């Protein structure tokens, strides 16, 4: 027979268990933050940063311009002021903003003001977008280090964050997509088309030439 004391003991044990569960949830709550960068083709930037431990998501899109809800064709045709950009959501308890910024500089050609690799024009330029003074200072510190390590002028601007517009579903996770597409290399699945494009564009070759063994994503 259950006595009042037994019920009290069960209730107390339950409260303690619930307390541990709540504590565990708080202990493992991710400190999710965002970093928005432009590094040329957003397929490549997304593919690179989704490999980084602590990155939860990388979304391809457009930012920095004056046209609301732009289309891919509008942006790449020029005149919108938008960059092809990627918004990275990361757990700051696992990977720091500064680490991601250092990786970013070493995944692009930050000396090129006219675009990136085979992609030319304003929408393919590099940039870092910041919301706060602390974010701007982190970006500036990473830029200063990149300049010192390269021994060349880094032209990547640090800009105030603007509205970010995700690209349509076709462009998300393109690097691992299975949809059949027609390319200059013939019909290919998206993942194969992406690899062919990246190699033909010379992205990894140029990054390796600039950064050598410090290039984190070459042929990854």
PDB file of C-alpha atoms in Angstrom:
ATOM      1  CA  UNK A   1       0.000   0.000   0.000  1.00  0.00           C
ATOM      2  CA  UNK A   2       1.257   3.457  -0.915  1.00  0.00           C
ATOM      3  CA  UNK A   3       1.555   5.741   2.058  1.00  0.00           C
ATOM      4  CA  UNK A   4       1.568   9.547   1.989  1.00  0.00           C
ATOM      5  CA  UNK A   5       5.320   9.405   2.492  1.00  0.00           C
ATOM      6  CA  UNK A   6       5.677   7.131  -0.556  1.00  0.00           C
ATOM      7  CA  UNK A   7       3.711   9.549  -2.734  1.00  0.00           C
ATOM      8  CA  UNK A   8       5.856  12.399  -1.458  1.00  0.00           C
ATOM      9  CA  UNK A   9       9.017  10.480  -2.333  1.00  0.00           C
ATOM     10  CA  UNK A  10       7.751   9.715  -5.847  1.00  0.00           C
ATOM     11  CA  UNK A  11       6.735  13.330  -6.402  1.00  0.00           C
ATOM     12  CA  UNK A  12      10.100  14.582  -5.159  1.00  0.00           C
ATOM     13  CA  UNK A  13      11.964  12.172  -7.423  1.00  0.00           C
ATOM     14  CA  UNK A  14       9.870  13.323 -10.364  1.00  0.00           C
ATOM     15  CA  UNK A  15      10.619  16.970  -9.646  1.00  0.00           C
ATOM     16  CA  UNK A  16      14.325  16.220  -9.395  1.00  0.00           C
ATOM     17  CA  UNK A  17      14.249  14.335 -12.705  1.00  0.00           C
ATOM     18  CA  UNK A  18      12.433  17.200 -14.403  1.00  0.00           C
ATOM     19  CA  UNK A  19      15.014  19.592 -12.986  1.00  0.00           C
ATOM     20  CA  UNK A  20      17.845  17.580 -14.491  1.00  0.00           C
ATOM     21  CA  UNK A  21      16.091  17.481 -17.864  1.00  0.00           C
ATOM     22  CA  UNK A  22      15.579  21.255 -17.828  1.00  0.00           C
ATOM     23  CA  UNK A  23      19.167  21.801 -16.745  1.00  0.00           C
ATOM     24  CA  UNK A  24      20.384  19.539 -19.526  1.00  0.00           C
ATOM     25  CA  UNK A  25      18.361  21.429 -22.104  1.00  0.00           C
ATOM     26  CA  UNK A  26      19.756  24.744 -20.899  1.00  0.00           C
ATOM     27  CA  UNK A  27      23.280  23.373 -20.862  1.00  0.00           C
ATOM     28  CA  UNK A  28      22.990  22.269 -24.484  1.00  0.00           C
ATOM     29  CA  UNK A  29      21.040  25.239 -25.813  1.00  0.00           C
ATOM     30  CA  UNK A  30      22.900  26.423 -28.888  1.00  0.00           C
ATOM     31  CA  UNK A  31      24.112  30.012 -29.092  1.00  0.00           C
ATOM     32  CA  UNK A  32      22.908  30.436 -32.662  1.00  0.00           C
ATOM     33  CA  UNK A  33      24.235  33.447 -34.573  1.00  0.00           C
ATOM     34  CA  UNK A  34      24.367  34.468 -38.223  1.00  0.00           C
ATOM     35  CA  UNK A  35      27.144  35.616 -40.508  1.00  0.00           C
ATOM     36  CA  UNK A  36      26.417  36.918 -44.008  1.00  0.00           C
ATOM     37  CA  UNK A  37      29.196  36.950 -46.591  1.00  0.00           C
ATOM     38  CA  UNK A  38      29.540  37.303 -50.347  1.00  0.00           C
ATOM     39  CA  UNK A  39      32.211  35.202 -51.986  1.00  0.00           C
ATOM     40  CA  UNK A  40      31.322  34.898 -55.626  1.00  0.00           C
ATOM     41  CA  UNK A  41      29.137  31.964 -56.646  1.00  0.00           C
ATOM     42  CA  UNK A  42      26.853  31.278 -53.701  1.00  0.00           C
ATOM     43  CA  UNK A  43      26.678  27.576 -54.518  1.00  0.00           C
ATOM     44  CA  UNK A  44      30.386  27.323 -53.682  1.00  0.00           C
ATOM     45  CA  UNK A  45      30.243  29.371 -50.479  1.00  0.00           C
ATOM     46  CA  UNK A  46      27.272  27.365 -49.253  1.00  0.00           C
ATOM     47  CA  UNK A  47      28.989  24.072 -50.083  1.00  0.00           C
ATOM     48  CA  UNK A  48      32.184  25.132 -48.288  1.00  0.00           C
ATOM     49  CA  UNK A  49      30.628  26.357 -45.064  1.00  0.00           C
ATOM     50  CA  UNK A  50      28.125  23.557 -44.623  1.00  0.00           C
ATOM     51  CA  UNK A  51      31.191  21.346 -44.096  1.00  0.00           C
ATOM     52  CA  UNK A  52      32.319  23.344 -41.040  1.00  0.00           C
ATOM     53  CA  UNK A  53      31.598  21.843 -37.640  1.00  0.00           C
ATOM     54  CA  UNK A  54      29.221  24.115 -35.749  1.00  0.00           C
ATOM     55  CA  UNK A  55      27.533  25.495 -38.857  1.00  0.00           C
ATOM     56  CA  UNK A  56      23.856  24.602 -38.726  1.00  0.00           C
ATOM     57  CA  UNK A  57      22.760  25.982 -42.075  1.00  0.00           C
ATOM     58  CA  UNK A  58      23.985  28.032 -45.010  1.00  0.00           C
ATOM     59  CA  UNK A  59      21.389  29.701 -47.235  1.00  0.00           C
ATOM     60  CA  UNK A  60      22.110  31.115 -50.684  1.00  0.00           C
ATOM     61  CA  UNK A  61      20.565  34.482 -51.463  1.00  0.00           C
ATOM     62  CA  UNK A  62      21.055  38.144 -52.256  1.00  0.00           C
ATOM     63  CA  UNK A  63      21.798  41.235 -50.183  1.00  0.00           C
ATOM     64  CA  UNK A  64      23.277  44.722 -50.292  1.00  0.00           C
ATOM     65  CA  UNK A  65      21.131  46.109 -53.083  1.00  0.00           C
ATOM     66  CA  UNK A  66      18.069  48.250 -53.575  1.00  0.00           C
ATOM     67  CA  UNK A  67      15.603  45.870 -55.257  1.00  0.00           C
ATOM     68  CA  UNK A  68      13.190  43.973 -53.010  1.00  0.00           C
ATOM     69  CA  UNK A  69      12.800  40.228 -53.576  1.00  0.00           C
ATOM     70  CA  UNK A  70      15.146  40.147 -56.562  1.00  0.00           C
ATOM     71  CA  UNK A  71      15.335  37.211 -58.929  1.00  0.00           C
ATOM     72  CA  UNK A  72      18.561  35.453 -59.823  1.00  0.00           C
ATOM     73  CA  UNK A  73      18.318  36.817 -63.360  1.00  0.00           C
ATOM     74  CA  UNK A  74      17.858  40.379 -62.107  1.00  0.00           C
ATOM     75  CA  UNK A  75      20.879  40.181 -59.826  1.00  0.00           C
ATOM     76  CA  UNK A  76      23.258  38.533 -62.280  1.00  0.00           C
ATOM     77  CA  UNK A  77      22.193  40.935 -65.047  1.00  0.00           C
ATOM     78  CA  UNK A  78      23.430  43.840 -62.907  1.00  0.00           C
ATOM     79  CA  UNK A  79      21.923  47.082 -61.745  1.00  0.00           C
ATOM     80  CA  UNK A  80      20.294  45.866 -58.525  1.00  0.00           C
ATOM     81  CA  UNK A  81      23.318  46.520 -56.309  1.00  0.00           C
ATOM     82  CA  UNK A  82      22.871  43.063 -54.796  1.00  0.00           C
ATOM     83  CA  UNK A  83      25.631  40.574 -54.115  1.00  0.00           C
ATOM     84  CA  UNK A  84      25.248  36.822 -54.389  1.00  0.00           C
ATOM     85  CA  UNK A  85      25.578  36.056 -50.696  1.00  0.00           C
ATOM     86  CA  UNK A  86      25.242  33.286 -48.154  1.00  0.00           C
ATOM     87  CA  UNK A  87      23.727  33.618 -44.713  1.00  0.00           C
ATOM     88  CA  UNK A  88      25.457  31.209 -42.339  1.00  0.00           C
ATOM     89  CA  UNK A  89      23.765  30.126 -39.110  1.00  0.00           C
ATOM     90  CA  UNK A  90      26.254  28.763 -36.612  1.00  0.00           C
ATOM     91  CA  UNK A  91      26.561  27.649 -33.002  1.00  0.00           C
ATOM     92  CA  UNK A  92      28.967  30.117 -31.422  1.00  0.00           C
ATOM     93  CA  UNK A  93      29.711  27.610 -28.654  1.00  0.00           C
ATOM     94  CA  UNK A  94      31.200  25.292 -31.278  1.00  0.00           C
ATOM     95  CA  UNK A  95      32.758  27.645 -33.825  1.00  0.00           C
ATOM     96  CA  UNK A  96      33.485  31.324 -33.397  1.00  0.00           C
ATOM     97  CA  UNK A  97      32.580  34.142 -35.758  1.00  0.00           C
ATOM     98  CA  UNK A  98      36.262  34.994 -36.060  1.00  0.00           C
ATOM     99  CA  UNK A  99      37.119  31.442 -37.123  1.00  0.00           C
ATOM    100  CA  UNK A 100      34.436  31.565 -39.805  1.00  0.00           C
ATOM    101  CA  UNK A 101      35.713  34.926 -41.016  1.00  0.00           C
ATOM    102  CA  UNK A 102      39.268  33.608 -41.264  1.00  0.00           C
ATOM    103  CA  UNK A 103      37.964  30.608 -43.217  1.00  0.00           C
ATOM    104  CA  UNK A 104      35.997  32.915 -45.482  1.00  0.00           C
ATOM    105  CA  UNK A 105      38.988  35.030 -46.468  1.00  0.00           C
ATOM    106  CA  UNK A 106      40.974  31.883 -47.225  1.00  0.00           C
ATOM    107  CA  UNK A 107      38.204  30.486 -49.418  1.00  0.00           C
ATOM    108  CA  UNK A 108      38.097  33.429 -51.846  1.00  0.00           C
ATOM    109  CA  UNK A 109      40.365  35.820 -53.734  1.00  0.00           C
ATOM    110  CA  UNK A 110      39.984  38.941 -51.587  1.00  0.00           C
ATOM    111  CA  UNK A 111      42.354  40.871 -53.859  1.00  0.00           C
ATOM    112  CA  UNK A 112      39.910  40.821 -56.791  1.00  0.00           C
ATOM    113  CA  UNK A 113      37.545  43.807 -56.962  1.00  0.00           C
ATOM    114  CA  UNK A 114      35.840  42.761 -60.201  1.00  0.00           C
ATOM    115  CA  UNK A 115      34.236  39.474 -59.222  1.00  0.00           C
ATOM    116  CA  UNK A 116      35.476  36.020 -58.337  1.00  0.00           C
ATOM    117  CA  UNK A 117      37.328  33.613 -60.612  1.00  0.00           C
ATOM    118  CA  UNK A 118      35.390  33.151 -63.877  1.00  0.00           C
ATOM    119  CA  UNK A 119      32.335  35.026 -62.549  1.00  0.00           C
ATOM    120  CA  UNK A 120      32.685  38.727 -63.254  1.00  0.00           C
ATOM    121  CA  UNK A 121      30.539  41.692 -62.323  1.00  0.00           C
ATOM    122  CA  UNK A 122      29.205  43.478 -59.257  1.00  0.00           C
ATOM    123  CA  UNK A 123      27.033  40.607 -58.029  1.00  0.00           C
ATOM    124  CA  UNK A 124      30.068  38.324 -57.724  1.00  0.00           C
ATOM    125  CA  UNK A 125      32.264  40.621 -55.633  1.00  0.00           C
ATOM    126  CA  UNK A 126      33.299  39.686 -52.114  1.00  0.00           C
ATOM    127  CA  UNK A 127      31.932  41.405 -49.008  1.00  0.00           C
ATOM    128  CA  UNK A 128      31.184  40.887 -45.323  1.00  0.00           C
ATOM    129  CA  UNK A 129      27.955  42.217 -43.840  1.00  0.00           C
ATOM    130  CA  UNK A 130      27.769  43.212 -40.176  1.00  0.00           C
ATOM    131  CA  UNK A 131      24.988  44.200 -37.781  1.00  0.00           C
ATOM    132  CA  UNK A 132      26.872  45.409 -34.702  1.00  0.00           C
ATOM    133  CA  UNK A 133      30.111  47.128 -33.765  1.00  0.00           C
ATOM    134  CA  UNK A 134      31.455  43.875 -32.326  1.00  0.00           C
ATOM    135  CA  UNK A 135      30.748  42.065 -35.607  1.00  0.00           C
ATOM    136  CA  UNK A 136      32.427  44.867 -37.557  1.00  0.00           C
ATOM    137  CA  UNK A 137      35.494  44.721 -35.316  1.00  0.00           C
ATOM    138  CA  UNK A 138      35.743  40.945 -35.773  1.00  0.00           C
ATOM    139  CA  UNK A 139      35.506  41.360 -39.534  1.00  0.00           C
ATOM    140  CA  UNK A 140      38.141  44.090 -39.541  1.00  0.00           C
ATOM    141  CA  UNK A 141      40.507  41.972 -37.446  1.00  0.00           C
ATOM    142  CA  UNK A 142      40.102  39.063 -39.863  1.00  0.00           C
ATOM    143  CA  UNK A 143      40.669  41.382 -42.839  1.00  0.00           C
ATOM    144  CA  UNK A 144      43.811  42.825 -41.243  1.00  0.00           C
ATOM    145  CA  UNK A 145      45.199  39.328 -40.677  1.00  0.00           C
ATOM    146  CA  UNK A 146      44.347  38.271 -44.220  1.00  0.00           C
ATOM    147  CA  UNK A 147      46.163  41.331 -45.557  1.00  0.00           C
ATOM    148  CA  UNK A 148      49.242  40.564 -43.458  1.00  0.00           C
ATOM    149  CA  UNK A 149      49.259  36.875 -44.374  1.00  0.00           C
ATOM    150  CA  UNK A 150      48.882  37.567 -48.092  1.00  0.00           C
ATOM    151  CA  UNK A 151      51.145  40.592 -48.212  1.00  0.00           C
ATOM    152  CA  UNK A 152      48.694  42.090 -50.687  1.00  0.00           C
ATOM    153  CA  UNK A 153      45.876  44.614 -50.567  1.00  0.00           C
ATOM    154  CA  UNK A 154      42.563  43.044 -49.560  1.00  0.00           C
ATOM    155  CA  UNK A 155      39.664  44.810 -51.271  1.00  0.00           C
ATOM    156  CA  UNK A 156      36.788  42.934 -49.597  1.00  0.00           C
ATOM    157  CA  UNK A 157      34.563  45.624 -48.025  1.00  0.00           C
ATOM    158  CA  UNK A 158      32.912  45.385 -44.623  1.00  0.00           C
ATOM    159  CA  UNK A 159      29.377  46.680 -45.079  1.00  0.00           C
ATOM    160  CA  UNK A 160      26.359  47.342 -42.900  1.00  0.00           C
ATOM    161  CA  UNK A 161      23.947  44.443 -43.051  1.00  0.00           C
ATOM    162  CA  UNK A 162      20.905  44.877 -45.268  1.00  0.00           C
ATOM    163  CA  UNK A 163      17.831  42.786 -45.979  1.00  0.00           C
ATOM    164  CA  UNK A 164      18.781  39.255 -47.006  1.00  0.00           C
ATOM    165  CA  UNK A 165      16.617  37.634 -49.676  1.00  0.00           C
ATOM    166  CA  UNK A 166      16.937  33.842 -49.989  1.00  0.00           C
ATOM    167  CA  UNK A 167      17.274  32.572 -53.538  1.00  0.00           C
ATOM    168  CA  UNK A 168      14.639  30.182 -54.825  1.00  0.00           C
ATOM    169  CA  UNK A 169      14.710  26.490 -53.931  1.00  0.00           C
ATOM    170  CA  UNK A 170      16.549  25.532 -57.130  1.00  0.00           C
ATOM    171  CA  UNK A 171      19.710  27.235 -55.838  1.00  0.00           C
ATOM    172  CA  UNK A 172      19.636  25.839 -52.285  1.00  0.00           C
ATOM    173  CA  UNK A 173      21.991  22.895 -51.709  1.00  0.00           C
ATOM    174  CA  UNK A 174      22.719  22.858 -55.432  1.00  0.00           C
ATOM    175  CA  UNK A 175      26.067  21.182 -54.786  1.00  0.00           C
ATOM    176  CA  UNK A 176      24.353  18.001 -53.624  1.00  0.00           C
ATOM    177  CA  UNK A 177      21.176  18.147 -55.705  1.00  0.00           C
ATOM    178  CA  UNK A 178      19.925  15.261 -57.844  1.00  0.00           C
ATOM    179  CA  UNK A 179      17.866  17.196 -60.375  1.00  0.00           C
ATOM    180  CA  UNK A 180      18.916  16.674 -63.999  1.00  0.00           C
ATOM    181  CA  UNK A 181      20.075  19.932 -65.600  1.00  0.00           C
ATOM    182  CA  UNK A 182      21.401  20.901 -69.015  1.00  0.00           C
ATOM    183  CA  UNK A 183      24.884  22.419 -68.847  1.00  0.00           C
ATOM    184  CA  UNK A 184      27.653  23.306 -71.276  1.00  0.00           C
ATOM    185  CA  UNK A 185      29.147  19.967 -70.228  1.00  0.00           C
ATOM    186  CA  UNK A 186      25.978  18.159 -71.302  1.00  0.00           C
ATOM    187  CA  UNK A 187      23.099  16.778 -69.156  1.00  0.00           C
ATOM    188  CA  UNK A 188      24.201  16.241 -65.573  1.00  0.00           C
ATOM    189  CA  UNK A 189      22.784  15.861 -62.106  1.00  0.00           C
ATOM    190  CA  UNK A 190      23.160  19.048 -60.119  1.00  0.00           C
ATOM    191  CA  UNK A 191      25.921  17.644 -57.909  1.00  0.00           C
ATOM    192  CA  UNK A 192      27.983  16.637 -60.947  1.00  0.00           C
ATOM    193  CA  UNK A 193      27.229  19.918 -62.716  1.00  0.00           C
ATOM    194  CA  UNK A 194      28.401  21.801 -59.651  1.00  0.00           C
ATOM    195  CA  UNK A 195      31.718  19.943 -59.536  1.00  0.00           C
ATOM    196  CA  UNK A 196      32.310  20.513 -63.240  1.00  0.00           C
ATOM    197  CA  UNK A 197      31.481  24.206 -62.925  1.00  0.00           C
ATOM    198  CA  UNK A 198      33.727  24.703 -59.881  1.00  0.00           C
ATOM    199  CA  UNK A 199      36.698  23.098 -61.597  1.00  0.00           C
ATOM    200  CA  UNK A 200      36.168  24.903 -64.887  1.00  0.00           C
ATOM    201  CA  UNK A 201      35.786  28.246 -63.114  1.00  0.00           C
ATOM    202  CA  UNK A 202      39.215  27.827 -61.533  1.00  0.00           C
ATOM    203  CA  UNK A 203      38.061  28.575 -57.993  1.00  0.00           C
ATOM    204  CA  UNK A 204      40.165  26.000 -56.176  1.00  0.00           C
ATOM    205  CA  UNK A 205      43.197  26.555 -58.381  1.00  0.00           C
ATOM    206  CA  UNK A 206      43.250  30.294 -57.686  1.00  0.00           C
ATOM    207  CA  UNK A 207      42.550  29.921 -53.962  1.00  0.00           C
ATOM    208  CA  UNK A 208      45.358  27.372 -53.672  1.00  0.00           C
ATOM    209  CA  UNK A 209      47.685  29.700 -55.584  1.00  0.00           C
ATOM    210  CA  UNK A 210      46.916  32.520 -53.142  1.00  0.00           C
ATOM    211  CA  UNK A 211      46.679  30.687 -49.851  1.00  0.00           C
ATOM    212  CA  UNK A 212      48.598  27.449 -50.320  1.00  0.00           C
ATOM    213  CA  UNK A 213      48.133  25.041 -47.445  1.00  0.00           C
ATOM    214  CA  UNK A 214      46.028  27.632 -45.577  1.00  0.00           C
ATOM    215  CA  UNK A 215      43.191  27.194 -48.090  1.00  0.00           C
ATOM    216  CA  UNK A 216      40.625  25.204 -46.071  1.00  0.00           C
ATOM    217  CA  UNK A 217      38.200  23.992 -48.748  1.00  0.00           C
ATOM    218  CA  UNK A 218      40.288  23.287 -51.840  1.00  0.00           C
ATOM    219  CA  UNK A 219      39.162  20.015 -53.441  1.00  0.00           C
ATOM    220  CA  UNK A 220      37.055  19.218 -50.395  1.00  0.00           C
TER     221      UNK A 220
END
